């Protein structure tokens, strides 16, 4: 019997219990799945960083902590966590992000707001360029960034991506390093942020970065709030350097009601809904990692603790 502790907010249990049981059964795993166990009996922890489990020391038998979220910034620095930590890479999460990013990029590319907001009797005959003449830059070419890059490339956009280590992808210009970032920003008619929140990525989009971007560029941030220097972005919006920012994530969430982003005419706020882990597909990812742990095979999607993601 494999003891799996589900450590997440109570409402998640209702959503995940049946799909997890089904996924374990599908792989023939004899799992006792519960929300409570004697700590020293737990073999795996299915984990959300906002759960009550914050001290991993008593989980002496635990072979891995399997995160339900893609972002691990709230757990990766936990000194009590000595077990392997896997993050969530889930088909449903990825597909949801591709749809959200594609939708918001197309909104800005096609100038949809001109017609949606401007129902005022003015005949605005704006013709957008073809996608191939619009340059989209994606910072972060991981599970989500690369999937978005490929989808946008598939629609014909001229796509540049930037990552920490070198990457290659058909039809996508892949850059890395400080020089690569400068080049990636210079060609960002639309900038999409899909970097994790780590000490190295904080304020990647600061005043200098914003000044490098083409005048009138758009920003779409489904990554994390700290990637952007908020004051610098507000200043860049006010002087028209940035035409519009669509922001899904913030340094403080929910975004406080008096935050200037709410009232700014060139900011769209969405409430951290760009994409969610989907219980059915995510449960299969969790079950596969338990199977691997039991078979002595390497875990999938392990977090590099020193890099912070
Ligand atoms: P991955 O870990 O797969 O990818 C992260 C990417 O960022 C990699 O390409 C990595 O480079 C790059 N990167 C990390 N640090 C640096 C750095 N210092 N300089 C340059 N590039 C860097 O993550 P995912 O794609 O799965 O997720 C990305 C983020 O999306 C998550 O961390 C989370 O914050 C956010 N997210 C938001 C959601 C929402 O609903 N708003 C939902 C899910 C995730 P390399 O490839 O070289 O390692």
PDB file of N, CA and C in Angstrom, residues 12-67:
ATOM      1  N   UNK A  12     -10.308  21.869  -2.705  1.00  0.00           N
ATOM      2  CA  UNK A  12      -9.598  21.151  -3.780  1.00  0.00           C
ATOM      3  C   UNK A  12      -9.818  19.635  -3.684  1.00  0.00           C
ATOM      4  N   UNK A  13      -9.996  19.154  -2.459  1.00  0.00           N
ATOM      5  CA  UNK A  13     -10.207  17.710  -2.243  1.00  0.00           C
ATOM      6  C   UNK A  13     -11.416  17.233  -3.031  1.00  0.00           C
ATOM      7  N   UNK A  14     -12.495  18.031  -2.993  1.00  0.00           N
ATOM      8  CA  UNK A  14     -13.718  17.651  -3.711  1.00  0.00           C
ATOM      9  C   UNK A  14     -13.443  17.521  -5.207  1.00  0.00           C
ATOM     10  N   UNK A  15     -12.587  18.400  -5.712  1.00  0.00           N
ATOM     11  CA  UNK A  15     -12.310  18.404  -7.155  1.00  0.00           C
ATOM     12  C   UNK A  15     -11.351  17.293  -7.552  1.00  0.00           C
ATOM     13  N   UNK A  16     -10.400  17.005  -6.648  1.00  0.00           N
ATOM     14  CA  UNK A  16      -9.300  16.120  -7.046  1.00  0.00           C
ATOM     15  C   UNK A  16      -9.458  14.673  -6.602  1.00  0.00           C
ATOM     16  N   UNK A  17     -10.303  14.420  -5.593  1.00  0.00           N
ATOM     17  CA  UNK A  17     -10.317  13.059  -5.041  1.00  0.00           C
ATOM     18  C   UNK A  17     -10.625  12.003  -6.120  1.00  0.00           C
ATOM     19  N   UNK A  18     -11.722  12.200  -6.836  1.00  0.00           N
ATOM     20  CA  UNK A  18     -12.119  11.178  -7.820  1.00  0.00           C
ATOM     21  C   UNK A  18     -11.103  11.060  -8.962  1.00  0.00           C
ATOM     22  N   UNK A  19     -10.649  12.168  -9.583  1.00  0.00           N
ATOM     23  CA  UNK A  19      -9.668  12.017 -10.665  1.00  0.00           C
ATOM     24  C   UNK A  19      -8.359  11.378 -10.199  1.00  0.00           C
ATOM     25  N   UNK A  20      -7.922  11.699  -8.955  1.00  0.00           N
ATOM     26  CA  UNK A  20      -6.683  11.080  -8.473  1.00  0.00           C
ATOM     27  C   UNK A  20      -6.876   9.586  -8.275  1.00  0.00           C
ATOM     28  N   UNK A  21      -7.983   9.211  -7.654  1.00  0.00           N
ATOM     29  CA  UNK A  21      -8.235   7.768  -7.442  1.00  0.00           C
ATOM     30  C   UNK A  21      -8.270   7.048  -8.794  1.00  0.00           C
ATOM     31  N   UNK A  22      -8.938   7.667  -9.772  1.00  0.00           N
ATOM     32  CA  UNK A  22      -9.039   7.039 -11.101  1.00  0.00           C
ATOM     33  C   UNK A  22      -7.655   6.911 -11.741  1.00  0.00           C
ATOM     34  N   UNK A  23      -6.828   7.958 -11.589  1.00  0.00           N
ATOM     35  CA  UNK A  23      -5.505   7.929 -12.230  1.00  0.00           C
ATOM     36  C   UNK A  23      -4.601   6.884 -11.578  1.00  0.00           C
ATOM     37  N   UNK A  24      -4.671   6.747 -10.250  1.00  0.00           N
ATOM     38  CA  UNK A  24      -3.866   5.715  -9.578  1.00  0.00           C
ATOM     39  C   UNK A  24      -4.325   4.323 -10.026  1.00  0.00           C
ATOM     40  N   UNK A  25      -5.658   4.147 -10.099  1.00  0.00           N
ATOM     41  CA  UNK A  25      -6.195   2.841 -10.488  1.00  0.00           C
ATOM     42  C   UNK A  25      -5.777   2.496 -11.916  1.00  0.00           C
ATOM     43  N   UNK A  26      -5.805   3.481 -12.784  1.00  0.00           N
ATOM     44  CA  UNK A  26      -5.432   3.272 -14.189  1.00  0.00           C
ATOM     45  C   UNK A  26      -4.007   2.702 -14.307  1.00  0.00           C
ATOM     46  N   UNK A  27      -3.136   3.143 -13.394  1.00  0.00           N
ATOM     47  CA  UNK A  27      -1.748   2.654 -13.441  1.00  0.00           C
ATOM     48  C   UNK A  27      -1.546   1.433 -12.541  1.00  0.00           C
ATOM     49  N   UNK A  28      -2.641   0.912 -11.995  1.00  0.00           N
ATOM     50  CA  UNK A  28      -2.551  -0.296 -11.161  1.00  0.00           C
ATOM     51  C   UNK A  28      -1.827  -0.055  -9.844  1.00  0.00           C
ATOM     52  N   UNK A  29      -1.867   1.187  -9.332  1.00  0.00           N
ATOM     53  CA  UNK A  29      -1.156   1.500  -8.083  1.00  0.00           C
ATOM     54  C   UNK A  29      -2.093   1.302  -6.901  1.00  0.00           C
ATOM     55  N   UNK A  30      -1.613   0.599  -5.889  1.00  0.00           N
ATOM     56  CA  UNK A  30      -2.412   0.334  -4.693  1.00  0.00           C
ATOM     57  C   UNK A  30      -2.179   1.491  -3.712  1.00  0.00           C
ATOM     58  N   UNK A  31      -3.037   2.520  -3.828  1.00  0.00           N
ATOM     59  CA  UNK A  31      -2.798   3.775  -3.096  1.00  0.00           C
ATOM     60  C   UNK A  31      -3.857   3.989  -2.025  1.00  0.00           C
ATOM     61  N   UNK A  32      -3.411   4.375  -0.838  1.00  0.00           N
ATOM     62  CA  UNK A  32      -4.324   4.870   0.190  1.00  0.00           C
ATOM     63  C   UNK A  32      -4.218   6.399   0.133  1.00  0.00           C
ATOM     64  N   UNK A  33      -5.240   7.061  -0.412  1.00  0.00           N
ATOM     65  CA  UNK A  33      -5.213   8.516  -0.622  1.00  0.00           C
ATOM     66  C   UNK A  33      -6.084   9.167   0.444  1.00  0.00           C
ATOM     67  N   UNK A  34      -5.481  10.070   1.223  1.00  0.00           N
ATOM     68  CA  UNK A  34      -6.239  10.702   2.321  1.00  0.00           C
ATOM     69  C   UNK A  34      -5.777  12.131   2.530  1.00  0.00           C
ATOM     70  N   UNK A  35      -6.582  12.885   3.282  1.00  0.00           N
ATOM     71  CA  UNK A  35      -6.187  14.254   3.639  1.00  0.00           C
ATOM     72  C   UNK A  35      -5.495  14.289   5.002  1.00  0.00           C
ATOM     73  N   UNK A  36      -5.467  13.133   5.695  1.00  0.00           N
ATOM     74  CA  UNK A  36      -4.754  13.071   6.982  1.00  0.00           C
ATOM     75  C   UNK A  36      -4.092  11.709   7.144  1.00  0.00           C
ATOM     76  N   UNK A  37      -2.885  11.741   7.668  1.00  0.00           N
ATOM     77  CA  UNK A  37      -2.118  10.528   7.946  1.00  0.00           C
ATOM     78  C   UNK A  37      -1.232  10.819   9.144  1.00  0.00           C
ATOM     79  N   UNK A  38      -0.751   9.812   9.809  1.00  0.00           N
ATOM     80  CA  UNK A  38       0.383  10.006  10.722  1.00  0.00           C
ATOM     81  C   UNK A  38       1.548  10.420   9.823  1.00  0.00           C
ATOM     82  N   UNK A  39       2.221  11.512  10.187  1.00  0.00           N
ATOM     83  CA  UNK A  39       3.194  12.104   9.262  1.00  0.00           C
ATOM     84  C   UNK A  39       4.282  11.131   8.810  1.00  0.00           C
ATOM     85  N   UNK A  40       4.720  10.278   9.736  1.00  0.00           N
ATOM     86  CA  UNK A  40       5.845   9.391   9.394  1.00  0.00           C
ATOM     87  C   UNK A  40       5.416   8.230   8.494  1.00  0.00           C
ATOM     88  N   UNK A  41       4.098   8.148   8.188  1.00  0.00           N
ATOM     89  CA  UNK A  41       3.636   7.058   7.308  1.00  0.00           C
ATOM     90  C   UNK A  41       3.427   7.494   5.864  1.00  0.00           C
ATOM     91  N   UNK A  42       3.665   8.780   5.597  1.00  0.00           N
ATOM     92  CA  UNK A  42       3.333   9.318   4.263  1.00  0.00           C
ATOM     93  C   UNK A  42       4.447   8.992   3.264  1.00  0.00           C
ATOM     94  N   UNK A  43       4.047   8.441   2.097  1.00  0.00           N
ATOM     95  CA  UNK A  43       5.036   8.127   1.051  1.00  0.00           C
ATOM     96  C   UNK A  43       5.186   9.270   0.038  1.00  0.00           C
ATOM     97  N   UNK A  44       4.075   9.939  -0.270  1.00  0.00           N
ATOM     98  CA  UNK A  44       4.111  11.060  -1.227  1.00  0.00           C
ATOM     99  C   UNK A  44       3.142  12.140  -0.741  1.00  0.00           C
ATOM    100  N   UNK A  45       3.474  13.389  -1.021  1.00  0.00           N
ATOM    101  CA  UNK A  45       2.548  14.481  -0.695  1.00  0.00           C
ATOM    102  C   UNK A  45       2.130  15.159  -1.996  1.00  0.00           C
ATOM    103  N   UNK A  46       0.817  15.134  -2.270  1.00  0.00           N
ATOM    104  CA  UNK A  46       0.265  15.933  -3.370  1.00  0.00           C
ATOM    105  C   UNK A  46       0.011  17.305  -2.759  1.00  0.00           C
ATOM    106  N   UNK A  47       0.625  18.340  -3.324  1.00  0.00           N
ATOM    107  CA  UNK A  47       0.824  19.554  -2.539  1.00  0.00           C
ATOM    108  C   UNK A  47       0.381  20.832  -3.240  1.00  0.00           C
ATOM    109  N   UNK A  48      -0.307  21.689  -2.501  1.00  0.00           N
ATOM    110  CA  UNK A  48      -0.512  23.077  -2.937  1.00  0.00           C
ATOM    111  C   UNK A  48       0.207  23.959  -1.921  1.00  0.00           C
ATOM    112  N   UNK A  49       1.021  24.917  -2.381  1.00  0.00           N
ATOM    113  CA  UNK A  49       1.838  25.693  -1.444  1.00  0.00           C
ATOM    114  C   UNK A  49       1.033  26.484  -0.413  1.00  0.00           C
ATOM    115  N   UNK A  50      -0.275  26.670  -0.627  1.00  0.00           N
ATOM    116  CA  UNK A  50      -1.064  27.375   0.392  1.00  0.00           C
ATOM    117  C   UNK A  50      -1.741  26.401   1.364  1.00  0.00           C
ATOM    118  N   UNK A  51      -1.265  25.147   1.408  1.00  0.00           N
ATOM    119  CA  UNK A  51      -1.860  24.179   2.340  1.00  0.00           C
ATOM    120  C   UNK A  51      -1.295  24.401   3.748  1.00  0.00           C
ATOM    121  N   UNK A  52      -1.846  23.650   4.705  1.00  0.00           N
ATOM    122  CA  UNK A  52      -1.367  23.790   6.091  1.00  0.00           C
ATOM    123  C   UNK A  52       0.010  23.182   6.290  1.00  0.00           C
ATOM    124  N   UNK A  53       0.424  22.302   5.405  1.00  0.00           N
ATOM    125  CA  UNK A  53       1.741  21.656   5.566  1.00  0.00           C
ATOM    126  C   UNK A  53       2.827  22.657   5.158  1.00  0.00           C
ATOM    127  N   UNK A  54       3.569  23.115   6.151  1.00  0.00           N
ATOM    128  CA  UNK A  54       4.670  24.043   5.876  1.00  0.00           C
ATOM    129  C   UNK A  54       5.984  23.517   6.443  1.00  0.00           C
ATOM    130  N   UNK A  55       5.887  22.513   7.343  1.00  0.00           N
ATOM    131  CA  UNK A  55       7.093  21.903   7.905  1.00  0.00           C
ATOM    132  C   UNK A  55       7.151  20.449   7.420  1.00  0.00           C
ATOM    133  N   UNK A  56       8.122  20.165   6.577  1.00  0.00           N
ATOM    134  CA  UNK A  56       8.219  18.822   5.996  1.00  0.00           C
ATOM    135  C   UNK A  56       9.069  17.881   6.848  1.00  0.00           C
ATOM    136  N   UNK A  57       9.680  18.378   7.916  1.00  0.00           N
ATOM    137  CA  UNK A  57      10.606  17.580   8.724  1.00  0.00           C
ATOM    138  C   UNK A  57       9.988  16.264   9.211  1.00  0.00           C
ATOM    139  N   UNK A  58       8.717  16.259   9.707  1.00  0.00           N
ATOM    140  CA  UNK A  58       8.185  14.997  10.240  1.00  0.00           C
ATOM    141  C   UNK A  58       7.871  13.949   9.170  1.00  0.00           C
ATOM    142  N   UNK A  59       7.910  14.313   7.893  1.00  0.00           N
ATOM    143  CA  UNK A  59       7.542  13.355   6.844  1.00  0.00           C
ATOM    144  C   UNK A  59       8.779  12.542   6.442  1.00  0.00           C
ATOM    145  N   UNK A  60       9.250  11.739   7.376  1.00  0.00           N
ATOM    146  CA  UNK A  60      10.560  11.098   7.238  1.00  0.00           C
ATOM    147  C   UNK A  60      10.594  10.034   6.132  1.00  0.00           C
ATOM    148  N   UNK A  61       9.413   9.481   5.774  1.00  0.00           N
ATOM    149  CA  UNK A  61       9.381   8.405   4.777  1.00  0.00           C
ATOM    150  C   UNK A  61       9.030   8.941   3.376  1.00  0.00           C
ATOM    151  N   UNK A  62       8.709  10.218   3.324  1.00  0.00           N
ATOM    152  CA  UNK A  62       8.167  10.805   2.087  1.00  0.00           C
ATOM    153  C   UNK A  62       9.213  10.802   0.965  1.00  0.00           C
ATOM    154  N   UNK A  63       8.822  10.262  -0.200  1.00  0.00           N
ATOM    155  CA  UNK A  63       9.785  10.118  -1.312  1.00  0.00           C
ATOM    156  C   UNK A  63       9.744  11.314  -2.253  1.00  0.00           C
ATOM    157  N   UNK A  64       8.621  12.043  -2.286  1.00  0.00           N
ATOM    158  CA  UNK A  64       8.559  13.227  -3.164  1.00  0.00           C
ATOM    159  C   UNK A  64       7.357  14.081  -2.801  1.00  0.00           C
ATOM    160  N   UNK A  65       7.506  15.374  -3.039  1.00  0.00           N
ATOM    161  CA  UNK A  65       6.399  16.328  -2.913  1.00  0.00           C
ATOM    162  C   UNK A  65       5.996  16.701  -4.335  1.00  0.00           C
ATOM    163  N   UNK A  66       4.720  16.458  -4.642  1.00  0.00           N
ATOM    164  CA  UNK A  66       4.237  16.617  -6.019  1.00  0.00           C
ATOM    165  C   UNK A  66       3.315  17.832  -6.063  1.00  0.00           C
ATOM    166  N   UNK A  67       3.847  18.923  -6.624  1.00  0.00           N
ATOM    167  CA  UNK A  67       3.131  20.197  -6.590  1.00  0.00           C
ATOM    168  C   UNK A  67       1.969  20.196  -7.583  1.00  0.00           C
TER     169      UNK A  67
END
